PDB file of C-alpha atoms in Angstrom:
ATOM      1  CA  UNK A   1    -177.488 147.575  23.058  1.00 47.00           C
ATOM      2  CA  UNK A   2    -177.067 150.504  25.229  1.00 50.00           C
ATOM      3  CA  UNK A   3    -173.943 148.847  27.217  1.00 52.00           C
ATOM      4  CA  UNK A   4    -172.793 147.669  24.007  1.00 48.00           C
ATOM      5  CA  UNK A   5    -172.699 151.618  23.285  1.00 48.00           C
ATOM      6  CA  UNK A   6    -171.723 152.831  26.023  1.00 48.00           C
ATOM      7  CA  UNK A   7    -168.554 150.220  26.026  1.00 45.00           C
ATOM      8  CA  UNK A   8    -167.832 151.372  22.596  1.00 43.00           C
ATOM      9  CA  UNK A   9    -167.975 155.107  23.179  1.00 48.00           C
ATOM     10  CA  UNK A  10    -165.343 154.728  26.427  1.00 51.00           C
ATOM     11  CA  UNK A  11    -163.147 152.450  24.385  1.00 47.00           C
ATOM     12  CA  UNK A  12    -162.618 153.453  20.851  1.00 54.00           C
ATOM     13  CA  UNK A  13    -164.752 156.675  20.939  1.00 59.00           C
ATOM     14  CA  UNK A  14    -161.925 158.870  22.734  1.00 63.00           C
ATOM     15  CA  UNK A  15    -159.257 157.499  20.970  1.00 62.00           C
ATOM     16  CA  UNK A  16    -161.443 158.508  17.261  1.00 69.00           C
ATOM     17  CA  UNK A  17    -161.188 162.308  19.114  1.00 72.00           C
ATOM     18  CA  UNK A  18    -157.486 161.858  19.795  1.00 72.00           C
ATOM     19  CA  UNK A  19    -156.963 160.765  16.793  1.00 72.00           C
ATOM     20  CA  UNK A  20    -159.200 163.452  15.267  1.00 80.00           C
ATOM     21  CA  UNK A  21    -157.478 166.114  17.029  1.00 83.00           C
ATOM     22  CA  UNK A  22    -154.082 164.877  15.854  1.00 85.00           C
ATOM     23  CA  UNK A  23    -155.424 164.749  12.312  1.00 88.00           C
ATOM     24  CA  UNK A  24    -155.963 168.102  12.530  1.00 89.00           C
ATOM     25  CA  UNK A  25    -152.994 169.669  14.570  1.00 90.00           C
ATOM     26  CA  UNK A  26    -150.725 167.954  11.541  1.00 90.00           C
ATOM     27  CA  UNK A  27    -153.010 169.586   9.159  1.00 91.00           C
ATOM     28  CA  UNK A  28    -152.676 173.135  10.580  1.00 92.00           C
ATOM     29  CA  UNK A  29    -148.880 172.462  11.250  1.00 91.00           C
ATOM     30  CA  UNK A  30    -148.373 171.824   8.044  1.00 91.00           C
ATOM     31  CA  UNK A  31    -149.923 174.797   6.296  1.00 93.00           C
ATOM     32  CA  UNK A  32    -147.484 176.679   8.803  1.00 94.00           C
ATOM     33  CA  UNK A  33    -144.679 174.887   7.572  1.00 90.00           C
ATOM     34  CA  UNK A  34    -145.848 175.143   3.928  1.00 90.00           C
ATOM     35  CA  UNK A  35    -146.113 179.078   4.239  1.00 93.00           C
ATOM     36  CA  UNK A  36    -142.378 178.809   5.840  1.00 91.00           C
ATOM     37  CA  UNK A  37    -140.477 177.035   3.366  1.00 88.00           C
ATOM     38  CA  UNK A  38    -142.757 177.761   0.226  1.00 90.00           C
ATOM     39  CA  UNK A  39    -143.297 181.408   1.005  1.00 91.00           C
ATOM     40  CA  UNK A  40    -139.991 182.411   2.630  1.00 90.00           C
ATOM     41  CA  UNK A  41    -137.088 180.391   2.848  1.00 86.00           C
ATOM     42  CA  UNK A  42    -137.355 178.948  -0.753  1.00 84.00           C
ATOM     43  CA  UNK A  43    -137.272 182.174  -2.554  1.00 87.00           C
ATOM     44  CA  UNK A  44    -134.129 183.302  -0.596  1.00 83.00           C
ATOM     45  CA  UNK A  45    -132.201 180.095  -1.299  1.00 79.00           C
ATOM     46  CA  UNK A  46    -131.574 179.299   2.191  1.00 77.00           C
ATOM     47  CA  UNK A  47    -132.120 176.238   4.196  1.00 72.00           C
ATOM     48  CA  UNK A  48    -134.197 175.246   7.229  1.00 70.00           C
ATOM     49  CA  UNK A  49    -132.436 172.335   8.408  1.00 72.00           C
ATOM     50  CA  UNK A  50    -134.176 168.949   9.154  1.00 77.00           C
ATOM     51  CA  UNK A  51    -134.544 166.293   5.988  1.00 80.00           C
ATOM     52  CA  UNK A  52    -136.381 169.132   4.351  1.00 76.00           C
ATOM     53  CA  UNK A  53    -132.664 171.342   4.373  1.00 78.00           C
ATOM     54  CA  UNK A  54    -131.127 168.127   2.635  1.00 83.00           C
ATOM     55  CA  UNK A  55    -133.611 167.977   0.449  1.00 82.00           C
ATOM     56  CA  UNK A  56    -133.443 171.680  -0.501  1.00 78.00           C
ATOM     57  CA  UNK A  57    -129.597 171.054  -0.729  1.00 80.00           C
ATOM     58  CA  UNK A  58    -130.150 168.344  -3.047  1.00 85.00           C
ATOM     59  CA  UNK A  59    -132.707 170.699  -5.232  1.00 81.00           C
ATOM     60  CA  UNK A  60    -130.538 173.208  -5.587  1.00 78.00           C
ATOM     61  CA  UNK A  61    -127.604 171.013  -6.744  1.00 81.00           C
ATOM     62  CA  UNK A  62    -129.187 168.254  -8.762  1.00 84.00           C
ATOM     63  CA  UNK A  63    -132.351 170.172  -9.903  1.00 81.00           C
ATOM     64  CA  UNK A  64    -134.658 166.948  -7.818  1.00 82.00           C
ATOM     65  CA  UNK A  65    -138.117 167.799  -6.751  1.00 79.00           C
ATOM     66  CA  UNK A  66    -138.030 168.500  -2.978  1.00 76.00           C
ATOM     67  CA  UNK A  67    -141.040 166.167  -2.093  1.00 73.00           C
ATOM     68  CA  UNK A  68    -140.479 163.216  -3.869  1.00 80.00           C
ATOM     69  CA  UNK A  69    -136.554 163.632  -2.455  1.00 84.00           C
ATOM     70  CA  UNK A  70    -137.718 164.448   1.396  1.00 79.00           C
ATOM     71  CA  UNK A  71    -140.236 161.310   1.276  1.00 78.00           C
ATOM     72  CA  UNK A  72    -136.570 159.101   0.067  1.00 85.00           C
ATOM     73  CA  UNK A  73    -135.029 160.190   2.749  1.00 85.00           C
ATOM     74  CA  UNK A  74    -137.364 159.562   5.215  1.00 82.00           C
ATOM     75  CA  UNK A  75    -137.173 155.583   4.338  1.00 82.00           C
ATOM     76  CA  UNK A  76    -134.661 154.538   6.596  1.00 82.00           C
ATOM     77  CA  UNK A  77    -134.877 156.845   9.745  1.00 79.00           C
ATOM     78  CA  UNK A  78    -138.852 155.420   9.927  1.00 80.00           C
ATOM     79  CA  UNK A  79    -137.854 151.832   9.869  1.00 81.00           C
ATOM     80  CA  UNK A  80    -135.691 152.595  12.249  1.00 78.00           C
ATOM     81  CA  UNK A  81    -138.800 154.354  13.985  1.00 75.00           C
ATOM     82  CA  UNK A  82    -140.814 151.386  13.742  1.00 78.00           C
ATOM     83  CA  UNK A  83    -138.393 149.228  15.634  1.00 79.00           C
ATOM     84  CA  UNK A  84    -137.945 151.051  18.401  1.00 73.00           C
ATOM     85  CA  UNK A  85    -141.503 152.821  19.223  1.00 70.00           C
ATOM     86  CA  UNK A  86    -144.784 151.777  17.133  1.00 76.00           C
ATOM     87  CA  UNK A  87    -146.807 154.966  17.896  1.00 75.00           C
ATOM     88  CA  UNK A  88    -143.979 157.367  16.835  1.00 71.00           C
ATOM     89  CA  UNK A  89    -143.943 155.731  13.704  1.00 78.00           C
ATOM     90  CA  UNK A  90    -147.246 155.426  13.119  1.00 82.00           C
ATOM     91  CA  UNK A  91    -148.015 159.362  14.104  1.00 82.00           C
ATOM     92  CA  UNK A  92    -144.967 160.167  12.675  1.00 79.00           C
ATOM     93  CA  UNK A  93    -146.257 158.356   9.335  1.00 82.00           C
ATOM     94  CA  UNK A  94    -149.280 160.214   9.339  1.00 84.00           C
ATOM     95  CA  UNK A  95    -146.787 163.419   9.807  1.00 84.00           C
ATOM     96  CA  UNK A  96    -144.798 163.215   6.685  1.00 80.00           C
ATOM     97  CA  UNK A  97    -148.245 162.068   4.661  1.00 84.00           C
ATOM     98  CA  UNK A  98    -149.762 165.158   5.468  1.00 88.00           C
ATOM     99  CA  UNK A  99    -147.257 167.387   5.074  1.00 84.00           C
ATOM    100  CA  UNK A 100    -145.449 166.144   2.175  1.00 81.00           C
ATOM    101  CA  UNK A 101    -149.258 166.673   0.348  1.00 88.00           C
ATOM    102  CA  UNK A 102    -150.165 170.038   2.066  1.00 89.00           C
ATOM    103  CA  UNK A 103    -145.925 171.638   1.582  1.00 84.00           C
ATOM    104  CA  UNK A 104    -145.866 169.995  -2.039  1.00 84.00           C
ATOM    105  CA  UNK A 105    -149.626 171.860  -2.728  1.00 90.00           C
ATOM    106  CA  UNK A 106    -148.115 175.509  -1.279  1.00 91.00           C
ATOM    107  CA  UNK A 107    -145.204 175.417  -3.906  1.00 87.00           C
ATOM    108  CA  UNK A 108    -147.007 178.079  -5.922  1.00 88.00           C
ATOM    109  CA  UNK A 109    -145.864 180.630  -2.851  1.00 89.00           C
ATOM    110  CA  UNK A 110    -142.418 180.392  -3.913  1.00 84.00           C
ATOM    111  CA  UNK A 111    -143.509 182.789  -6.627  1.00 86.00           C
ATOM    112  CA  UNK A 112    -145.731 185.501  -4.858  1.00 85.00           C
ATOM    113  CA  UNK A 113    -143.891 186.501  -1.664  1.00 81.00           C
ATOM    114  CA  UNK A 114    -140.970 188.803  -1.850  1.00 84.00           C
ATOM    115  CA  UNK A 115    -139.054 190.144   0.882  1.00 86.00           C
ATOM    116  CA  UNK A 116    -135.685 191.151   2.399  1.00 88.00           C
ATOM    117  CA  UNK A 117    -133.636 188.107   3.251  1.00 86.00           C
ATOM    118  CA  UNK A 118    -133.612 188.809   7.003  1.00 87.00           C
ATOM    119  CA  UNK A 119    -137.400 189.163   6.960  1.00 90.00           C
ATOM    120  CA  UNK A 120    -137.895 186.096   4.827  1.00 90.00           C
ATOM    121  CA  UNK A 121    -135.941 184.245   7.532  1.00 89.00           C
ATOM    122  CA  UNK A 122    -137.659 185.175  10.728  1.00 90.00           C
ATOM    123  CA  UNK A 123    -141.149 184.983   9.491  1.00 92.00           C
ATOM    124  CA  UNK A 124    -139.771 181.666   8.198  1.00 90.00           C
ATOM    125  CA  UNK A 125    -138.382 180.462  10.689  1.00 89.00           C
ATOM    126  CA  UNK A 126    -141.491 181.631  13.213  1.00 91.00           C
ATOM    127  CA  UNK A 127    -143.786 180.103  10.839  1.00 92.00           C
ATOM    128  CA  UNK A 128    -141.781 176.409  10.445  1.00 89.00           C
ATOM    129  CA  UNK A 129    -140.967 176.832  14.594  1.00 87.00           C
ATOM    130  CA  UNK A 130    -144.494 176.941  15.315  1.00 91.00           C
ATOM    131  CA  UNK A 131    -145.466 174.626  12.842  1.00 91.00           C
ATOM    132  CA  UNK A 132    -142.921 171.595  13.965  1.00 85.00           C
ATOM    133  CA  UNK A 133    -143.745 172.567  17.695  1.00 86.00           C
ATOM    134  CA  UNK A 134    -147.772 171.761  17.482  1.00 88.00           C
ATOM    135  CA  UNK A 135    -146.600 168.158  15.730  1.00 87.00           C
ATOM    136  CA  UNK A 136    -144.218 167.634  18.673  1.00 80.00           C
ATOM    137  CA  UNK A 137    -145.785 168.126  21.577  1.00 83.00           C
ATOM    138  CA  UNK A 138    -148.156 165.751  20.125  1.00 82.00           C
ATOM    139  CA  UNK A 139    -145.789 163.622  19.621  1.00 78.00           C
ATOM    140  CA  UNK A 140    -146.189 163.778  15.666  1.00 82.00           C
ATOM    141  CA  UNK A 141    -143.242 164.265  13.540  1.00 75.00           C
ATOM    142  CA  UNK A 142    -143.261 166.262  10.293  1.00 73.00           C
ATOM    143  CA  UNK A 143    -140.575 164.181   8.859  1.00 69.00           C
ATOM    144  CA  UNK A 144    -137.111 161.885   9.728  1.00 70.00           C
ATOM    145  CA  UNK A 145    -135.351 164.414  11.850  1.00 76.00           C
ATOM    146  CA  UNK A 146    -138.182 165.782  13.737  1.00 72.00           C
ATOM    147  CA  UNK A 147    -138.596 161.831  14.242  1.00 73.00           C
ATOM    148  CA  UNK A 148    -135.385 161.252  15.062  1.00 78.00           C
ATOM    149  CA  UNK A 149    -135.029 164.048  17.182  1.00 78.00           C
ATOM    150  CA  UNK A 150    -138.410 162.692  18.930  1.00 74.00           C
ATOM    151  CA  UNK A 151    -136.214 159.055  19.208  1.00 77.00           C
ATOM    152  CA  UNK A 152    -133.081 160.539  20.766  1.00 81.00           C
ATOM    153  CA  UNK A 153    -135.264 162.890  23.621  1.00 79.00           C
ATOM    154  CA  UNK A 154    -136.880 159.236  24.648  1.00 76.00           C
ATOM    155  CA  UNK A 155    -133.732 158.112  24.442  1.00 80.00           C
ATOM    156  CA  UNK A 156    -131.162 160.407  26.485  1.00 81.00           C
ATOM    157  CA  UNK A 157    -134.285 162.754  28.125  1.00 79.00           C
ATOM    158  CA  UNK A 158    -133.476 165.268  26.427  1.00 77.00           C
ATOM    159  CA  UNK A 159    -136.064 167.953  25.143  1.00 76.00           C
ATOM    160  CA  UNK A 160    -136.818 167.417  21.617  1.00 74.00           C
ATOM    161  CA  UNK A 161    -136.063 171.088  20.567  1.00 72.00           C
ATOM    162  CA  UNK A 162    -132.584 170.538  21.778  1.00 78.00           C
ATOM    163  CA  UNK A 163    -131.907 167.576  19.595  1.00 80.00           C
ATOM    164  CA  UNK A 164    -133.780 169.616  16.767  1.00 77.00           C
ATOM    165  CA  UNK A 165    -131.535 172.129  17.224  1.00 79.00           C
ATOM    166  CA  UNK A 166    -128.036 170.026  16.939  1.00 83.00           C
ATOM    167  CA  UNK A 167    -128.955 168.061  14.477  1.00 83.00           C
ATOM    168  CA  UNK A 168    -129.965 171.156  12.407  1.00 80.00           C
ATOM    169  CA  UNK A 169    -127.186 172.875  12.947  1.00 82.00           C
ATOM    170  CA  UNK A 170    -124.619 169.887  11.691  1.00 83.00           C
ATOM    171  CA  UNK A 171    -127.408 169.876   8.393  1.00 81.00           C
ATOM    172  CA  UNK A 172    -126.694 173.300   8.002  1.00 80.00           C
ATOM    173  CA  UNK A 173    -122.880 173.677   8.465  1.00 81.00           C
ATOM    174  CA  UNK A 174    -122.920 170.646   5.557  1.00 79.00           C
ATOM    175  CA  UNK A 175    -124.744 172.945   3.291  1.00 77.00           C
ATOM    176  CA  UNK A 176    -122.428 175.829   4.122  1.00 76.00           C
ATOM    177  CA  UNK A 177    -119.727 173.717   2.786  1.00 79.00           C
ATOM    178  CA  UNK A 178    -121.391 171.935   0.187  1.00 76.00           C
ATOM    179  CA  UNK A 179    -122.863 175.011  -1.497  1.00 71.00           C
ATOM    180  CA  UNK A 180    -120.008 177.542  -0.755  1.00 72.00           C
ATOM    181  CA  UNK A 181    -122.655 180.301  -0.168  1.00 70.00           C
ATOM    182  CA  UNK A 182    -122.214 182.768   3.125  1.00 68.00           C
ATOM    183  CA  UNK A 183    -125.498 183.364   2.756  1.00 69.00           C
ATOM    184  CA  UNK A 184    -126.790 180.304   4.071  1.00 69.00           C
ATOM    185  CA  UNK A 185    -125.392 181.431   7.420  1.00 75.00           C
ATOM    186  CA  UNK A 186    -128.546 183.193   7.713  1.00 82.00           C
ATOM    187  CA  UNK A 187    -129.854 179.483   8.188  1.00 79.00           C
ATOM    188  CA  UNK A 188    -128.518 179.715  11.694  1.00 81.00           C
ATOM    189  CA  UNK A 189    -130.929 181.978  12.669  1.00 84.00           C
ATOM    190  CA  UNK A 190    -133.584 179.944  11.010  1.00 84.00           C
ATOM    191  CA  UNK A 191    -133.278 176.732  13.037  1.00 79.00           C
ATOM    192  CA  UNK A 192    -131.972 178.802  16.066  1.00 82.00           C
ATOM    193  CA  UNK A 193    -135.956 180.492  15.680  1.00 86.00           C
ATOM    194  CA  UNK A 194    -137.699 176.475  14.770  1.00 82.00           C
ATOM    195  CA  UNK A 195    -135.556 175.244  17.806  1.00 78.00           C
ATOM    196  CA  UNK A 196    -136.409 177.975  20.432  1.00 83.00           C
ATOM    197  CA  UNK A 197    -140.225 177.663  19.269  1.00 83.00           C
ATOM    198  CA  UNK A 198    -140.459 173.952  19.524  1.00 78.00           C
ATOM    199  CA  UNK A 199    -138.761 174.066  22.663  1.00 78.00           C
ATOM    200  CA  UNK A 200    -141.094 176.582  24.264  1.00 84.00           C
ATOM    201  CA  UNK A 201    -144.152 174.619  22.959  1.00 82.00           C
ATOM    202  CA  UNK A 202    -142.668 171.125  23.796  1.00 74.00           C
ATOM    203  CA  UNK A 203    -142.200 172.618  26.665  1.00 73.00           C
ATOM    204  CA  UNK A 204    -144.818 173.988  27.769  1.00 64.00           C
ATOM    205  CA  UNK A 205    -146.823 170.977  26.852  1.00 58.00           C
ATOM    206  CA  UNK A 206    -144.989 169.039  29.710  1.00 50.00           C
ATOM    207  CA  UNK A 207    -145.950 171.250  32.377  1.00 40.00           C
ATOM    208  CA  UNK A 208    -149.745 170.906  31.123  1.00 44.00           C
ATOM    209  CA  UNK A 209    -149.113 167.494  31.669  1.00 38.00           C
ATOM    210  CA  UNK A 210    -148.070 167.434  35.279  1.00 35.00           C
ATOM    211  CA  UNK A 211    -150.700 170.154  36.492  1.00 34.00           C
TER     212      UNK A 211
END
């Protein structure tokens, strides 16, 4: 009985703690990214880039919850996910679960914080950008582009915040032209803050792992 234990505990006990840990990174993340979008960029009627700025595009426009939209458009960028890398797509599923449910129970912030636009977007942006980079560097994406973005760094080694940041940025000039509002310029700065903090913490994540 005792090797039988002590078999189990090297075998599938560490990977319960990894998984554990993960669990809870995405659950922490995801409050930070809640508090970003619910509490700051939301109220401002600006964008953050990712699926989550199409879906806010989309909300605006067409009225759609931004949820039940973001988990649609999520559909085809994870089977795409789960072709190329299994444990991207399974992390990555446990990503949008958790932060669909945790962003989707913050929506009552878009009500109680009020503040100047350029505020709202670098205590957004900080808040997302920190949020996104925990996920990352665990290799756990928040949702298709953070995925994607994951995909294409394996793919071309590139760091992830770089492809965060381009693929953002095309999101974003679509929205300026979509929605004919200057304002969303201001979005610029939002994914230029999420991209600099997931690359830092993406970053810095790699050199832990080669010390």
């Amino acid at each position: 009985m005792g090797i039988a234990t002590a078999f189990f505990i090297k075998y599938y006990g560490q990977g319960l703690i990894i998984l554990s840990r993960k669990i809870w990174i995405t659950i922490f993340s995801s409050i930070l990214i809640g508090v970003g979008i619910n509490g700051f960029i939301i109220p401002i009627h600006l964008i953050n880039g990712g699926l989550w700025g199409v879906s806010l595009i989309i909300n605006y426009l067409l009225g759609y919850k931004i949820a039940i939209t973001f988990l649609c458009l999520n559909v085809p960028i994870y089977l795409l996910a789960s072709l190329y890398d299994k444990a991207y797509f399974v992390y990555g599923l446990m990503g949008i679960t958790i932060s669909s449910i945790i962003i989707g129970l913050l929506t009552p912030l878009q009500f109680l914080i009020h503040l100047p636009t350029l505020h709202s977007v670098i205590l957004g942006g900080s808040a997302i950008g920190i949020g996104v980079g925990f996920m990352l560097r665990e290799h756990i994406s928040p949702g298709g582009i953070d995925l994607l973005a994951l995909l294409i760094s394996k793919w071309l080694s590139i760091n992830v915040g770089v492809a965060l940041i381009v693929l953002d940025l095309i999101i974003i000039l679509i929205g300026v032209m979509i929605l004919r509002d200057e304002r969303l310029l201001y979005s610029i700065i939002i994914i230029s803050i999420v991209g600099l903090s997931t690359t830092i913490l993406t970053y810095v994540k790699n050199i832990n792992l080669y010390v």
